[in-house]
CSV table of C-alpha atoms and ligand atoms in Angstrom, one decimal:
chain,number,residue,atom,x,y,z
A,1,MET,CA,2.9,-4.9,-6.8
A,2,ARG,CA,-0.5,-3.8,-5.6
A,3,GLY,CA,-2.1,-5.5,-8.5
A,4,ALA,CA,0.0,-8.6,-8.1
A,5,LEU,CA,-1.5,-9.7,-4.8
A,6,PRO,CA,-5.2,-9.9,-5.7
A,7,HIS,CA,-4.4,-11.6,-9.0
A,8,ALA,CA,-2.2,-14.1,-7.3
A,9,LEU,CA,-4.9,-15.0,-4.7
A,10,PRO,CA,-6.3,-18.4,-5.8
A,11,GLU,CA,-9.7,-20.0,-5.8
A,12,ASN,CA,-8.4,-22.9,-3.9
A,13,GLY,CA,-5.8,-21.6,-1.5
A,14,GLY,CA,-3.0,-22.2,-4.0
A,15,PHE,CA,-1.5,-18.8,-3.9
A,16,LEU,CA,1.7,-20.2,-2.4
A,17,ARG,CA,1.8,-23.0,-5.0
A,18,VAL,CA,3.7,-21.2,-7.7
A,19,ARG,CA,6.5,-21.9,-10.1
A,20,PHE,CA,9.7,-21.2,-8.2
A,21,GLY,CA,7.7,-22.6,-5.3
A,22,GLU,CA,10.5,-25.1,-4.8
A,23,GLU,CA,13.0,-22.4,-4.1
A,24,MET,CA,10.7,-20.3,-2.1
A,25,GLY,CA,9.7,-23.3,0.0
A,26,THR,CA,6.1,-22.5,-0.5
A,27,ASN,CA,5.2,-25.9,-2.0
A,28,ASP,CA,6.5,-27.6,1.2
A,29,ARG,CA,3.9,-28.0,3.9
A,30,LYS,CA,6.6,-28.7,6.4
A,31,LYS,CA,8.3,-25.4,5.8
A,32,ILE,CA,5.0,-23.5,6.0
A,33,ARG,CA,4.3,-25.3,9.3
A,34,ASN,CA,7.7,-24.2,10.5
A,35,ASP,CA,6.9,-20.6,9.4
A,36,VAL,CA,3.8,-20.7,11.6
A,37,ILE,CA,5.7,-22.2,14.5
A,38,LEU,CA,8.3,-19.5,14.2
A,39,ALA,CA,5.7,-16.7,14.2
A,40,VAL,CA,3.8,-18.2,17.2
A,41,VAL,CA,7.0,-18.7,19.2
A,42,LEU,CA,8.1,-15.1,18.6
A,43,LEU,CA,4.7,-13.7,19.6
A,44,LEU,CA,4.6,-15.9,22.7
A,45,LEU,CA,8.0,-14.8,23.7
A,46,ALA,CA,7.0,-11.2,23.3
A,47,ALA,CA,3.8,-11.7,25.3
A,48,ALA,CA,5.8,-13.4,28.1
A,49,ALA,CA,8.4,-10.6,28.2
A,50,MET,CA,5.6,-8.0,28.2
A,51,LEU,CA,3.8,-9.7,31.1
A,52,PHE,CA,7.1,-9.9,33.0
A,53,TRP,CA,7.7,-6.2,32.3
A,54,GLN,CA,4.2,-5.1,33.4
A,55,LEU,CA,4.4,-7.1,36.6
A,56,GLN,CA,7.6,-5.8,37.8
A,57,LYS,CA,7.4,-2.1,37.1
A,58,THR,CA,7.0,0.5,39.8
A,59,GLU,CA,6.5,4.2,39.9
A,60,GLY,CA,9.8,6.1,39.7
A,61,ASP,CA,11.1,9.2,41.5
A,62,PHE,CA,13.4,10.8,39.0
A,63,ALA,CA,13.7,11.6,35.3
A,64,VAL,CA,17.3,11.0,34.4
A,65,VAL,CA,18.8,12.7,31.3
A,66,LEU,CA,21.6,10.8,29.5
A,67,ILE,CA,23.4,12.3,26.6
A,68,ASP,CA,25.6,9.9,24.7
A,69,GLY,CA,25.2,7.5,27.7
A,70,VAL,CA,26.4,10.0,30.2
A,71,GLU,CA,24.0,11.3,32.9
A,72,THR,CA,23.8,15.1,32.7
A,73,ALA,CA,20.9,15.9,34.9
A,74,ARG,CA,18.0,14.4,36.9
A,75,TYR,CA,14.7,15.9,37.9
A,76,ALA,CA,12.4,14.9,40.6
A,77,LEU,CA,9.0,13.7,39.3
A,78,ASP,CA,7.1,15.4,42.1
A,79,THR,CA,8.1,18.9,41.0
A,80,ASP,CA,6.5,20.3,37.9
A,81,THR,CA,9.2,21.8,35.6
A,82,GLU,CA,10.2,22.5,32.0
A,83,VAL,CA,13.8,22.3,30.8
A,84,GLU,CA,15.4,22.7,27.4
A,85,ILE,CA,18.0,19.9,26.9
A,86,ILE,CA,20.8,21.0,24.5
A,87,THR,CA,22.8,18.2,22.8
A,88,ASP,CA,25.9,18.4,20.5
A,89,GLY,CA,25.3,20.0,17.2
A,90,GLY,CA,22.5,22.3,18.3
A,91,GLY,CA,19.9,19.6,19.1
A,92,THR,CA,17.2,20.7,21.5
A,93,ASN,CA,14.5,18.7,23.3
A,94,THR,CA,12.1,20.3,25.7
A,95,LEU,CA,11.5,18.0,28.7
A,96,VAL,CA,8.4,18.7,30.7
A,97,ILE,CA,7.6,17.2,34.1
A,98,ARG,CA,4.0,17.5,35.0
A,99,ASP,CA,1.7,15.5,37.4
A,100,GLY,CA,4.5,13.0,38.2
A,101,GLU,CA,5.1,12.2,34.5
A,102,ALA,CA,7.9,13.1,32.1
A,103,PHE,CA,7.5,13.8,28.4
A,104,VAL,CA,9.3,15.6,25.6
A,105,GLU,CA,7.1,18.5,24.5
A,106,THR,CA,9.1,19.7,21.5
A,107,ALA,CA,12.3,18.9,19.8
A,108,ASN,CA,14.2,19.9,16.7
A,109,CYS,CA,15.2,16.3,15.7
A,110,PRO,CA,14.2,15.1,12.2
A,111,ASP,CA,12.0,12.2,13.3
A,112,LEU,CA,10.2,13.7,16.3
A,113,VAL,CA,9.8,10.2,17.7
A,114,CYS,CA,10.7,11.6,21.2
A,115,ALA,CA,8.1,14.3,21.0
A,116,GLY,CA,5.5,11.7,20.0
A,117,HIS,CA,6.3,9.4,22.9
A,118,ARG,CA,3.7,9.1,25.6
A,119,ALA,CA,4.5,10.4,29.1
A,120,ILE,CA,6.6,8.1,31.3
A,121,SER,CA,6.6,7.6,35.0
A,122,ARG,CA,7.6,4.0,35.9
A,123,VAL,CA,11.1,2.8,36.7
A,124,GLY,CA,13.0,1.7,33.6
A,125,GLU,CA,10.7,3.5,31.1
A,126,THR,CA,12.6,5.6,28.6
A,127,ILE,CA,12.1,8.2,25.9
A,128,VAL,CA,14.8,8.0,23.3
A,129,CYS,CA,15.9,10.6,20.8
A,130,LEU,CA,18.2,8.7,18.5
A,131,PRO,CA,19.3,11.6,16.3
A,132,HIS,CA,20.4,13.6,19.4
A,133,LYS,CA,21.8,10.5,21.2
A,134,LEU,CA,19.6,11.5,24.1
A,135,VAL,CA,17.8,9.1,26.6
A,136,ILE,CA,15.5,10.2,29.3
A,137,LYS,CA,14.8,7.4,31.7
A,138,ILE,CA,12.9,7.0,34.9
A,139,ALA,CA,14.8,5.9,38.0
A,140,ALA,CA,13.9,5.2,41.6
A,141,SER,CA,15.5,7.2,44.5
A,142,THR,CA,17.4,4.1,45.5
A,143,ASP,CA,19.1,4.0,42.1
A,144,ALA,CA,22.6,5.3,42.6
A,145,GLY,CA,22.5,6.9,39.1
A,146,GLY,CA,24.7,6.6,36.1
A,147,VAL,CA,24.4,3.6,33.8
A,148,ASP,CA,23.7,0.2,35.1
A,149,MET,CA,24.2,-2.2,32.2
A,150,ALA,CA,23.2,-5.1,34.4
A,151,ALA,CA,19.6,-3.8,34.7
B,1,MET,CA,28.8,-10.4,-21.8
B,2,GLN,CA,25.4,-9.3,-22.8
B,3,GLY,CA,23.9,-11.3,-19.9
B,4,LYS,CA,26.2,-9.7,-17.5
B,5,ALA,CA,25.3,-6.2,-18.6
B,6,LYS,CA,21.6,-7.1,-18.4
B,7,ARG,CA,22.1,-8.4,-14.9
B,8,LEU,CA,23.9,-5.2,-13.8
B,9,THR,CA,21.2,-3.1,-15.3
B,10,PHE,CA,18.6,-5.0,-13.5
B,11,LEU,CA,20.4,-4.7,-10.2
B,12,GLY,CA,20.7,-0.9,-10.7
B,13,LEU,CA,17.0,-0.9,-11.3
B,14,ALA,CA,16.4,-2.9,-8.2
B,15,ALA,CA,18.5,-0.5,-6.1
B,16,ALA,CA,16.4,2.4,-7.5
B,17,VAL,CA,13.1,0.6,-6.6
B,18,ALA,CA,14.4,-0.2,-3.1
B,19,LEU,CA,15.3,3.5,-2.7
B,20,ILE,CA,11.8,4.6,-3.8
B,21,LEU,CA,10.3,2.1,-1.4
B,22,SER,CA,12.5,3.6,1.4
B,23,TYR,CA,11.1,7.0,0.5
B,24,VAL,CA,7.5,5.8,0.3
B,25,GLU,CA,8.0,4.3,3.8
B,26,MET,CA,9.1,7.7,5.1
B,27,LEU,CA,6.0,9.3,3.8
B,28,LEU,CA,3.7,6.8,5.6
B,29,PRO,CA,2.4,8.0,9.0
B,30,PRO,CA,4.0,6.4,12.0
B,31,ILE,CA,2.1,3.3,13.1
B,32,LEU,CA,2.8,3.7,16.8
B,33,THR,CA,4.6,6.8,17.9
B,34,ALA,CA,5.4,5.4,21.4
B,35,VAL,CA,8.1,3.1,20.1
B,36,PRO,CA,10.7,4.3,17.6
B,37,GLY,CA,11.6,2.1,14.7
B,38,ILE,CA,8.3,0.4,13.9
B,39,LYS,CA,8.5,0.0,10.1
B,40,ILE,CA,7.0,-2.2,7.5
B,41,GLY,CA,10.3,-2.6,5.8
B,42,LEU,CA,9.1,-2.2,2.2
B,43,PRO,CA,12.6,-2.2,0.7
B,44,ASN,CA,13.0,-5.7,2.1
B,45,ILE,CA,10.6,-6.9,-0.7
B,46,VAL,CA,13.3,-6.1,-3.1
B,47,ILE,CA,16.0,-7.7,-0.9
B,48,ILE,CA,14.0,-10.9,-0.6
B,49,PHE,CA,13.5,-11.0,-4.3
B,50,LEU,CA,17.2,-10.6,-4.9
B,51,LEU,CA,18.1,-13.1,-2.3
B,52,TYR,CA,16.0,-15.8,-4.0
B,53,ARG,CA,16.8,-14.9,-7.6
B,54,PHE,CA,20.4,-13.6,-7.5
B,55,GLY,CA,21.9,-14.7,-4.2
B,56,ILE,CA,23.2,-12.9,-1.1
B,57,LYS,CA,26.1,-11.0,-2.8
B,58,ASP,CA,23.9,-9.1,-5.1
B,59,ALA,CA,21.3,-8.6,-2.4
B,60,ALA,CA,24.0,-7.1,-0.1
B,61,ALA,CA,25.3,-4.9,-2.9
B,62,VAL,CA,21.9,-3.4,-3.6
B,63,SER,CA,21.3,-3.0,0.1
B,64,VAL,CA,24.6,-1.0,0.4
B,65,VAL,CA,23.7,1.2,-2.5
B,66,ARG,CA,20.2,1.9,-1.1
B,67,LEU,CA,21.6,2.8,2.3
B,68,ALA,CA,24.2,5.1,0.8
B,69,ALA,CA,21.6,6.8,-1.4
B,70,VAL,CA,19.1,7.2,1.5
B,71,THR,CA,21.8,8.8,3.6
B,72,LEU,CA,22.9,11.2,0.7
B,73,LEU,CA,19.4,12.2,-0.1
B,74,PHE,CA,17.6,12.3,3.3
B,75,GLY,CA,20.9,12.6,5.2
B,76,ASN,CA,21.5,11.7,8.7
B,77,PRO,CA,24.8,9.9,9.4
B,78,VAL,CA,23.7,8.8,12.9
B,79,MET,CA,20.6,7.0,11.4
B,80,LEU,CA,22.9,5.4,8.8
B,81,ILE,CA,24.6,3.4,11.7
B,82,TYR,CA,21.2,2.1,12.8
B,83,SER,CA,20.0,1.2,9.4
B,84,THR,CA,23.2,-0.5,8.4
B,85,ALA,CA,23.2,-2.6,11.6
B,86,GLY,CA,19.6,-3.5,11.0
B,87,ALA,CA,20.1,-4.3,7.3
B,88,ALA,CA,23.3,-6.3,7.8
B,89,LEU,CA,22.0,-8.5,10.6
B,90,SER,CA,18.7,-8.9,8.8
B,91,LEU,CA,20.3,-10.0,5.5
B,92,ALA,CA,22.9,-12.3,7.1
B,93,LEU,CA,20.2,-14.1,9.1
B,94,MET,CA,17.8,-14.3,6.2
B,95,ALA,CA,20.5,-15.9,4.0
B,96,LEU,CA,21.3,-18.4,6.8
B,97,CYS,CA,17.6,-19.3,7.2
B,98,LYS,CA,17.1,-19.7,3.5
B,99,LYS,CA,20.2,-22.0,3.4
B,100,CYS,CA,19.1,-24.1,6.4
B,101,GLY,CA,16.0,-25.0,4.4
B,102,LEU,CA,13.6,-25.1,7.4
B,103,PHE,CA,11.4,-22.2,6.3
B,104,SER,CA,9.6,-20.8,3.3
B,105,ALA,CA,10.2,-17.3,2.0
B,106,VAL,CA,7.7,-16.1,4.5
B,107,GLY,CA,9.6,-17.5,7.4
B,108,VAL,CA,12.8,-16.1,6.0
B,109,SER,CA,11.1,-12.7,5.8
B,110,ILE,CA,9.9,-12.9,9.4
B,111,VAL,CA,13.5,-13.6,10.5
B,112,GLY,CA,14.5,-10.6,8.4
B,113,GLY,CA,11.9,-8.3,10.0
B,114,VAL,CA,12.7,-9.2,13.6
B,115,MET,CA,16.5,-9.2,13.0
B,116,HIS,CA,16.3,-5.8,11.4
B,117,ASN,CA,14.7,-4.4,14.6
B,118,LEU,CA,17.1,-6.3,16.8
B,119,GLY,CA,20.2,-4.9,15.0
B,120,GLN,CA,18.9,-1.4,15.5
B,121,ILE,CA,18.1,-1.9,19.2
B,122,LEU,CA,21.5,-3.5,19.8
B,123,VAL,CA,23.3,-0.5,18.3
B,124,ALA,CA,21.1,1.9,20.3
B,125,MET,CA,22.0,0.0,23.5
B,126,LEU,CA,25.7,0.3,22.6
B,127,LEU,CA,25.7,3.9,21.4
B,128,LEU,CA,23.5,5.2,24.1
B,129,GLU,CA,25.0,2.9,26.7
B,130,THR,CA,21.5,2.3,28.1
B,131,ALA,CA,20.5,-1.3,28.4
B,132,GLU,CA,16.9,-0.4,29.5
B,133,ILE,CA,15.9,0.5,25.9
B,134,GLY,CA,16.0,-3.3,25.3
B,135,TYR,CA,12.4,-3.4,26.3
B,136,TYR,CA,11.4,-1.8,23.0
B,137,MET,CA,12.4,-5.1,21.5
B,138,ILE,CA,9.2,-6.6,23.0
B,139,VAL,CA,7.1,-4.5,20.7
B,140,LEU,CA,9.5,-4.6,17.9
B,141,ALA,CA,9.5,-8.4,17.9
B,142,VAL,CA,5.8,-8.4,17.4
B,143,SER,CA,5.9,-5.6,14.7
B,144,GLY,CA,8.8,-7.4,13.0
B,145,THR,CA,6.9,-10.7,12.8
B,146,VAL,CA,3.7,-9.1,11.5
B,147,ALA,CA,5.6,-7.0,9.0
B,148,GLY,CA,7.7,-10.0,8.0
B,149,VAL,CA,4.7,-12.0,7.1
B,150,PHE,CA,3.3,-9.1,4.9
B,151,ILE,CA,6.7,-8.5,3.3
B,152,GLY,CA,7.3,-12.2,2.7
B,153,LEU,CA,3.9,-12.5,0.9
B,154,CYS,CA,4.8,-9.4,-1.2
B,155,GLY,CA,8.1,-11.0,-2.0
B,156,ILE,CA,6.5,-14.2,-3.2
B,157,ALA,CA,4.1,-12.2,-5.3
B,158,LEU,CA,7.0,-10.3,-6.8
B,159,LEU,CA,8.9,-13.5,-7.5
B,160,LYS,CA,5.9,-15.0,-9.1
B,161,ALA,CA,5.2,-12.0,-11.2
B,162,MET,CA,8.9,-12.0,-12.4
B,163,LYS,CA,9.2,-15.7,-12.9
B,164,ASN,CA,9.5,-15.5,-16.7
B,165,VAL,CA,12.0,-12.7,-16.7
B,166,ARG,CA,15.4,-14.2,-17.4
B,167,PHE,CA,18.7,-12.6,-16.3
C,1,ZN,ZN1,13.9,13.2,18.9
């Protein structure tokens, strides 16, 4: 495969013009134009959502621990602490709250995505550990707690 | 008969290649640790190839075999739910986009990449009952698009390289 790409690269921009091009749609300028439109629309949508997200976020007050969608604990962000969260099947994640931010320091999950996640402190930000069905999310003190699917 | 046996053998081979690509992808360092699920989607090169040369049924069959083998070998039943949702939504929408005739294989692959991520996020929102993680989709839409372009071009290269092989 690695070899196929450079060889396929053309002198005249005709890489996409190949046999089977009919089926692949790569001989059709209209289809390639649609590809570009699709990609641009997706990127613009993401940019707009990102902008909206950045504009509306505020510093939170609590780190809420949800296991399997159920809140099991919440910790105030203004108090430094370190807790070991134990989930079903012997899963452990060490939640650290320091300088108003929450992060997972260590975990015994296979992917360690949670432990690699940057510290969170703003309302709605989450750290997810999929293997342990664990979510740590930031909430404001006005938040009644529990799960709000409308959010 | 001989043709059918040849076809089956090739599909088995395709499943093996898809499995190897899944493994290679696991070995790659994570691109962005802050967001789970950012992947290039290397096995999708094989799926795109099958979709164009064999059709959706064979592509789905190979996809199922790959998912089963990945789970058996690198086991994690929870992750199987996520990968299955991603793979199923991705393949269904790719087949639809191919059929509607609006996009080339690259556009189809972009749809596949984004839908793969969307499927996983939807399952995560359901399983974890937490709607907030939907914001990961912002980053995953971008990564799915970029990966989709790359995978689509690889798929075209593969289709081109295999154009004289008859099944
Ligand atoms: Zn984890």
